[in-house]
mmCIF file of C-alpha atoms in Angstrom:
data_model
loop_
_atom_site.group_PDB
_atom_site.id
_atom_site.type_symbol
_atom_site.label_atom_id
_atom_site.label_comp_id
_atom_site.label_asym_id
_atom_site.label_seq_id
_atom_site.Cartn_x
_atom_site.Cartn_y
_atom_site.Cartn_z
ATOM 1 C CA MET A 20 91.176 83.852 -17.596
ATOM 2 C CA ILE A 21 93.039 86.886 -19.126
ATOM 3 C CA GLU A 22 91.342 90.248 -19.077
ATOM 4 C CA HIS A 23 94.183 92.703 -18.934
ATOM 5 C CA MET A 24 94.501 95.138 -21.935
ATOM 6 C CA ALA A 25 98.232 95.864 -22.743
ATOM 7 C CA GLU A 26 99.239 99.091 -24.447
ATOM 8 C CA LEU A 27 99.487 98.627 -28.191
ATOM 9 C CA PRO A 28 102.031 100.323 -30.376
ATOM 10 C CA GLU A 29 101.584 104.003 -31.175
ATOM 11 C CA ASN A 30 101.590 103.422 -35.008
ATOM 12 C CA PRO A 31 99.247 100.584 -35.190
ATOM 13 C CA THR A 32 99.955 99.279 -38.527
ATOM 14 C CA ASP A 33 103.625 100.179 -38.723
ATOM 15 C CA ASN A 34 103.354 99.465 -42.443
ATOM 16 C CA THR A 35 104.047 95.778 -41.735
ATOM 17 C CA MET A 36 100.441 94.336 -41.641
ATOM 18 C CA ASN A 37 99.477 95.485 -45.191
ATOM 19 C CA LEU A 38 99.009 91.894 -46.485
ATOM 20 C CA VAL A 39 96.696 90.922 -43.475
ATOM 21 C CA ASP A 40 94.776 94.158 -44.137
ATOM 22 C CA SER A 41 94.290 93.743 -47.883
ATOM 23 C CA GLY A 42 93.913 89.907 -47.607
ATOM 24 C CA CYS A 43 91.134 90.240 -44.968
ATOM 25 C CA ARG A 44 89.333 92.792 -47.180
ATOM 26 C CA GLU A 45 89.519 90.254 -49.976
ATOM 27 C CA LEU A 46 87.940 87.712 -47.567
ATOM 28 C CA GLY A 47 85.156 90.197 -46.782
ATOM 29 C CA ILE A 48 86.548 91.003 -43.394
ATOM 30 C CA GLY A 49 87.276 94.610 -42.382
ATOM 31 C CA LEU A 50 89.930 95.217 -39.747
ATOM 32 C CA SER A 51 90.051 98.250 -37.438
ATOM 33 C CA ASP A 52 93.333 99.891 -36.466
ATOM 34 C CA LYS A 53 93.232 98.192 -33.172
ATOM 35 C CA GLN A 54 93.087 94.782 -34.785
ATOM 36 C CA LEU A 55 95.907 95.598 -37.134
ATOM 37 C CA ALA A 56 97.911 96.780 -34.164
ATOM 38 C CA GLN A 57 97.225 93.449 -32.516
ATOM 39 C CA PHE A 58 98.431 91.582 -35.449
ATOM 40 C CA ALA A 59 101.574 93.706 -35.570
ATOM 41 C CA LEU A 60 102.285 92.956 -31.958
ATOM 42 C CA TYR A 61 101.613 89.311 -32.422
ATOM 43 C CA PHE A 62 104.246 89.117 -35.238
ATOM 44 C CA HIS A 63 106.894 90.986 -32.995
ATOM 45 C CA GLU A 64 106.262 88.809 -30.063
ATOM 46 C CA LEU A 65 106.458 85.583 -32.154
ATOM 47 C CA VAL A 66 109.783 86.669 -33.613
ATOM 48 C CA GLU A 67 111.250 87.626 -30.250
ATOM 49 C CA TRP A 68 110.193 84.408 -28.520
ATOM 50 C CA ASN A 69 111.212 82.334 -31.456
ATOM 51 C CA GLN A 70 114.799 83.320 -30.761
ATOM 52 C CA LYS A 71 114.545 81.439 -27.340
ATOM 53 C CA PHE A 72 112.163 78.672 -28.357
ATOM 54 C CA ASN A 73 111.481 76.962 -31.645
ATOM 55 C CA LEU A 74 107.886 78.101 -32.087
ATOM 56 C CA THR A 75 107.759 78.157 -35.947
ATOM 57 C CA SER A 76 110.135 78.103 -38.901
ATOM 58 C CA ILE A 77 108.150 80.882 -40.544
ATOM 59 C CA ILE A 78 109.378 84.178 -39.216
ATOM 60 C CA GLU A 79 109.618 86.554 -42.261
ATOM 61 C CA CYS A 80 107.029 89.197 -41.921
ATOM 62 C CA GLY A 81 105.247 88.560 -45.288
ATOM 63 C CA ASP A 82 105.283 84.831 -44.738
ATOM 64 C CA VAL A 83 103.857 85.128 -41.144
ATOM 65 C CA GLN A 84 100.994 87.394 -42.567
ATOM 66 C CA VAL A 85 100.097 84.862 -45.300
ATOM 67 C CA LYS A 86 101.014 81.404 -44.068
ATOM 68 C CA HIS A 87 99.965 82.014 -40.497
ATOM 69 C CA PHE A 88 97.575 85.017 -40.092
ATOM 70 C CA LEU A 89 95.620 84.831 -43.266
ATOM 71 C CA ASP A 90 95.660 80.950 -43.400
ATOM 72 C CA SER A 91 94.163 80.912 -40.036
ATOM 73 C CA VAL A 92 91.331 83.393 -40.613
ATOM 74 C CA ALA A 93 90.425 82.151 -44.127
ATOM 75 C CA SER A 94 88.009 79.670 -42.502
ATOM 76 C CA LEU A 95 85.949 82.332 -40.691
ATOM 77 C CA PRO A 96 83.652 83.278 -43.624
ATOM 78 C CA ILE A 97 82.867 79.570 -43.940
ATOM 79 C CA ILE A 98 82.261 79.072 -40.204
ATOM 80 C CA ALA A 99 79.866 82.065 -40.154
ATOM 81 C CA GLU A 100 77.908 80.775 -43.116
ATOM 82 C CA GLU A 101 77.512 77.428 -41.464
ATOM 83 C CA LEU A 102 76.438 79.027 -38.209
ATOM 84 C CA ASN A 103 74.128 81.217 -40.190
ATOM 85 C CA VAL A 104 75.464 84.259 -38.591
ATOM 86 C CA HIS A 105 77.202 87.414 -39.848
ATOM 87 C CA LEU A 106 80.456 89.026 -38.793
ATOM 88 C CA PRO A 107 80.852 90.179 -36.161
ATOM 89 C CA PHE A 108 78.924 87.345 -34.336
ATOM 90 C CA SER A 109 75.878 88.319 -32.582
ATOM 91 C CA GLN A 110 76.369 85.809 -29.813
ATOM 92 C CA SER A 111 79.386 84.151 -28.130
ATOM 93 C CA TYR A 112 80.673 80.667 -29.074
ATOM 94 C CA HIS A 113 83.130 78.698 -27.041
ATOM 95 C CA MET A 114 86.004 77.637 -29.198
ATOM 96 C CA VAL A 115 88.981 75.388 -28.427
ATOM 97 C CA ASP A 116 92.116 75.308 -30.598
ATOM 98 C CA VAL A 117 93.668 71.870 -30.198
ATOM 99 C CA GLY A 118 97.494 71.609 -30.505
ATOM 100 C CA THR A 119 97.470 75.276 -30.905
ATOM 101 C CA GLY A 120 101.412 75.586 -30.915
ATOM 102 C CA ALA A 121 102.082 79.376 -31.278
ATOM 103 C CA GLY A 122 98.406 80.106 -31.315
ATOM 104 C CA PHE A 123 97.199 79.277 -34.803
ATOM 105 C CA PRO A 124 94.439 79.357 -35.790
ATOM 106 C CA GLY A 125 92.889 80.262 -32.485
ATOM 107 C CA ILE A 126 94.422 83.639 -31.728
ATOM 108 C CA PRO A 127 93.947 85.205 -35.273
ATOM 109 C CA LEU A 128 90.407 84.136 -35.216
ATOM 110 C CA LYS A 129 89.965 85.743 -31.760
ATOM 111 C CA ILE A 130 91.504 88.994 -32.770
ATOM 112 C CA ILE A 131 88.990 89.248 -35.666
ATOM 113 C CA GLU A 132 86.079 87.914 -33.664
ATOM 114 C CA PRO A 133 86.501 89.120 -30.062
ATOM 115 C CA SER A 134 83.140 87.748 -28.920
ATOM 116 C CA LEU A 135 84.546 84.205 -29.178
ATOM 117 C CA LYS A 136 85.429 82.504 -25.795
ATOM 118 C CA LEU A 137 88.714 81.021 -26.582
ATOM 119 C CA THR A 138 90.512 78.056 -25.037
ATOM 120 C CA LEU A 139 94.048 77.188 -26.363
ATOM 121 C CA MET A 140 95.123 73.563 -25.677
ATOM 122 C CA ASP A 141 98.636 72.444 -26.142
ATOM 123 C CA GLY A 142 100.870 69.887 -24.395
ATOM 124 C CA THR A 143 104.124 71.816 -24.396
ATOM 125 C CA GLY A 144 104.929 74.114 -21.510
ATOM 126 C CA LYS A 145 107.127 76.521 -23.304
ATOM 127 C CA LYS A 146 104.289 77.172 -25.807
ATOM 128 C CA ILE A 147 101.848 77.770 -22.967
ATOM 129 C CA ARG A 148 104.252 80.214 -21.449
ATOM 130 C CA PHE A 149 104.530 82.194 -24.752
ATOM 131 C CA LEU A 150 100.671 82.180 -25.203
ATOM 132 C CA SER A 151 100.166 83.334 -21.702
ATOM 133 C CA GLN A 152 102.284 86.440 -22.169
ATOM 134 C CA LEU A 153 100.817 86.969 -25.680
ATOM 135 C CA ILE A 154 97.176 87.062 -24.823
ATOM 136 C CA THR A 155 98.023 89.418 -21.961
ATOM 137 C CA LYS A 156 99.849 91.768 -24.193
ATOM 138 C CA LEU A 157 97.211 91.631 -26.946
ATOM 139 C CA GLY A 158 94.570 92.285 -24.322
ATOM 140 C CA LEU A 159 92.387 89.413 -25.318
ATOM 141 C CA PRO A 160 89.321 89.009 -23.060
ATOM 142 C CA LYS A 161 87.693 85.481 -22.402
ATOM 143 C CA ALA A 162 90.872 83.619 -23.344
ATOM 144 C CA GLU A 163 92.304 80.748 -21.323
ATOM 145 C CA LEU A 164 95.056 78.213 -21.561
ATOM 146 C CA VAL A 165 95.093 74.376 -21.070
ATOM 147 C CA GLN A 166 98.229 72.349 -20.980
ATOM 148 C CA GLY A 167 97.502 68.787 -21.858
ATOM 149 C CA ARG A 168 96.742 66.314 -24.580
ATOM 150 C CA ALA A 169 93.374 66.076 -26.311
ATOM 151 C CA GLU A 170 93.376 62.260 -26.069
ATOM 152 C CA GLU A 171 93.425 62.703 -22.149
ATOM 153 C CA LEU A 172 91.456 65.959 -21.877
ATOM 154 C CA GLY A 173 88.722 64.691 -24.168
ATOM 155 C CA ARG A 174 87.803 61.994 -21.449
ATOM 156 C CA GLN A 175 87.492 64.636 -18.653
ATOM 157 C CA MET A 176 84.067 66.042 -17.884
ATOM 158 C CA GLY A 177 85.257 69.552 -17.873
ATOM 159 C CA TYR A 178 86.169 69.354 -21.671
ATOM 160 C CA ARG A 179 84.314 66.479 -23.074
ATOM 161 C CA GLY A 180 81.345 67.704 -25.222
ATOM 162 C CA GLN A 181 81.905 71.279 -24.021
ATOM 163 C CA PHE A 182 82.711 73.384 -26.995
ATOM 164 C CA ASP A 183 80.666 74.925 -29.796
ATOM 165 C CA LEU A 184 83.697 74.980 -32.201
ATOM 166 C CA VAL A 185 86.637 72.831 -32.107
ATOM 167 C CA VAL A 186 89.446 73.771 -34.409
ATOM 168 C CA ALA A 187 92.814 72.332 -35.306
ATOM 169 C CA ARG A 188 95.426 73.156 -37.912
ATOM 170 C CA ALA A 189 98.368 70.980 -39.082
ATOM 171 C CA VAL A 190 98.051 68.535 -36.028
ATOM 172 C CA ALA A 191 97.792 64.991 -37.394
ATOM 173 C CA PRO A 192 96.272 62.815 -40.218
ATOM 174 C CA LEU A 193 92.631 63.205 -40.456
ATOM 175 C CA ASN A 194 91.609 59.807 -39.383
ATOM 176 C CA THR A 195 93.701 60.307 -36.178
ATOM 177 C CA LEU A 196 92.661 63.906 -35.701
ATOM 178 C CA VAL A 197 88.790 63.401 -35.563
ATOM 179 C CA GLU A 198 89.359 61.004 -32.586
ATOM 180 C CA TYR A 199 91.019 63.937 -30.693
ATOM 181 C CA LEU A 200 88.517 66.528 -31.718
ATOM 182 C CA LEU A 201 84.974 65.057 -31.906
ATOM 183 C CA PRO A 202 84.910 64.010 -28.198
ATOM 184 C CA LEU A 203 85.508 67.739 -27.346
ATOM 185 C CA THR A 204 82.606 69.001 -29.555
ATOM 186 C CA ARG A 205 79.145 69.429 -28.032
ATOM 187 C CA ARG A 206 76.232 67.943 -29.946
ATOM 188 C CA ASN A 207 75.095 70.289 -32.795
ATOM 189 C CA GLY A 208 78.587 71.961 -32.496
ATOM 190 C CA PHE A 209 81.258 71.990 -35.204
ATOM 191 C CA THR A 210 84.582 70.484 -35.523
ATOM 192 C CA VAL A 211 86.748 72.745 -38.102
ATOM 193 C CA ILE A 212 89.875 71.220 -39.577
ATOM 194 C CA TYR A 213 92.431 72.991 -41.725
ATOM 195 C CA LYS A 214 94.103 70.784 -44.289
ATOM 196 C CA GLY A 215 96.418 70.938 -47.324
ATOM 197 C CA ALA A 216 96.555 69.332 -50.722
ATOM 198 C CA ASN A 217 96.273 65.768 -49.569
ATOM 199 C CA SER A 218 92.837 66.412 -48.024
ATOM 200 C CA PRO A 219 90.641 64.512 -50.507
ATOM 201 C CA GLU A 220 92.618 61.256 -49.875
ATOM 202 C CA GLU A 221 92.495 61.813 -46.168
ATOM 203 C CA PHE A 222 88.812 62.355 -46.137
ATOM 204 C CA MET A 223 88.077 59.047 -47.972
ATOM 205 C CA GLU A 224 90.151 57.329 -45.249
ATOM 206 C CA SER A 225 88.254 59.039 -42.468
ATOM 207 C CA ARG A 226 84.592 58.567 -43.319
ATOM 208 C CA ASN A 227 84.143 55.551 -40.911
ATOM 209 C CA ALA A 228 85.978 57.282 -38.044
ATOM 210 C CA ILE A 229 83.717 60.418 -38.419
ATOM 211 C CA SER A 230 80.676 58.320 -38.256
ATOM 212 C CA VAL A 231 81.722 56.126 -35.369
ATOM 213 C CA LEU A 232 82.638 59.114 -33.334
ATOM 214 C CA GLY A 233 79.298 60.835 -33.814
ATOM 215 C CA GLY A 234 80.089 63.237 -36.628
ATOM 216 C CA GLU A 235 78.710 64.069 -39.988
ATOM 217 C CA MET A 236 80.650 65.908 -42.700
ATOM 218 C CA VAL A 237 78.670 68.979 -43.723
ATOM 219 C CA ARG A 238 81.415 70.895 -45.632
ATOM 220 C CA PHE A 239 84.569 69.815 -47.398
ATOM 221 C CA ALA A 240 85.635 72.900 -49.476
ATOM 222 C CA PRO A 241 88.808 74.294 -51.013
ATOM 223 C CA VAL A 242 89.429 77.622 -49.335
ATOM 224 C CA HIS A 243 91.181 80.738 -50.950
ATOM 225 C CA VAL A 244 93.872 82.135 -48.851
ATOM 226 C CA PRO A 245 94.967 85.436 -50.338
ATOM 227 C CA TYR A 246 98.479 85.664 -51.611
ATOM 228 C CA LEU A 247 99.081 81.875 -51.064
ATOM 229 C CA ASP A 248 99.435 79.665 -54.090
ATOM 230 C CA GLN A 249 99.189 76.369 -52.116
ATOM 231 C CA LYS A 250 95.961 74.348 -51.929
ATOM 232 C CA ARG A 251 93.989 74.635 -48.795
ATOM 233 C CA PHE A 252 90.765 72.916 -47.610
ATOM 234 C CA ILE A 253 88.415 73.457 -44.724
ATOM 235 C CA LEU A 254 86.540 70.456 -43.378
ATOM 236 C CA LEU A 255 83.450 71.133 -41.276
ATOM 237 C CA ILE A 256 82.090 68.181 -39.253
ATOM 238 C CA LYS A 257 78.910 68.570 -37.396
ATOM 239 C CA LYS A 258 78.429 66.615 -34.184
ATOM 240 C CA VAL A 259 75.156 64.900 -34.540
ATOM 241 C CA ASP A 260 75.422 62.072 -31.949
ATOM 242 C CA ARG A 261 77.360 61.474 -28.716
ATOM 243 C CA THR A 262 80.856 60.115 -28.935
ATOM 244 C CA PRO A 263 81.070 56.475 -27.493
ATOM 245 C CA ASP A 264 82.680 56.439 -24.052
ATOM 246 C CA GLN A 265 85.756 54.481 -25.185
ATOM 247 C CA TYR A 266 86.967 57.373 -27.327
ATOM 248 C CA PRO A 267 89.327 59.017 -27.441
ATOM 249 C CA ARG A 268 91.593 56.074 -26.769
ATOM 250 C CA GLY A 269 94.727 56.634 -24.713
ATOM 251 C CA GLN A 270 98.365 55.424 -25.204
ATOM 252 C CA GLY A 271 98.673 56.911 -28.682
ATOM 253 C CA LEU A 272 96.107 54.416 -30.159
ATOM 254 C CA ALA A 273 94.352 57.099 -32.289
ATOM 255 C CA ARG A 274 97.656 57.493 -34.061
ATOM 256 C CA LYS A 275 98.904 53.949 -34.037
ATOM 257 C CA SER A 276 95.671 52.318 -34.939
ATOM 258 C CA PRO A 277 93.151 54.790 -36.599
ATOM 259 C CA LEU A 278 89.498 53.944 -36.810
#
């Protein structure tokens, strides 16, 4: 668990996070100077580490703000509406970001909603090392890291059915992805999936898998990401029943032979 607060830049916005600032306001989210400073520091750490490890192909400041930061947080108003809460949240929810990579969408969501208890899950050691340093430098409380694969961790008692919110962005086709995510979701919790232009077709192919795994689609909506002209969709699945014990299947079966 990381609780240390690192020193943030003296000039919090550094004139670089203007798109995040205005884009969040367009989404109905107001950012403090501290939050803008955290986004600025996140960008600088991402670029620096990307010189050593291939974390992302998107490194230009404007693109990072739009295609990573704003794309990550655009779901938050939809999540809040479904939970019937206002921002900031009045209670803490435990969220896991599966296949988080360089921290998207989990860390931008955590910056905006600090009350979230955040677990970042990824199978790659170099990404876990980056995230460990990042959450320390950003001073994010109630944030932890897990190195491992969802198809394995989803069968372990410490993770199975433990999370109020299970999020994933650009990880796998939907009919595969739900087998990774729904076993981690507690009953009456929500799986939140970020998808692009092909989402309607993927959804049609995934209805059986969602039902078999104990889920019920409650929201399938296009989402507006400020300054982005590409189609984005948010899928919210409510966990209404327990996931059968045989799921998630191991040995890559969720990908090789989707439900």
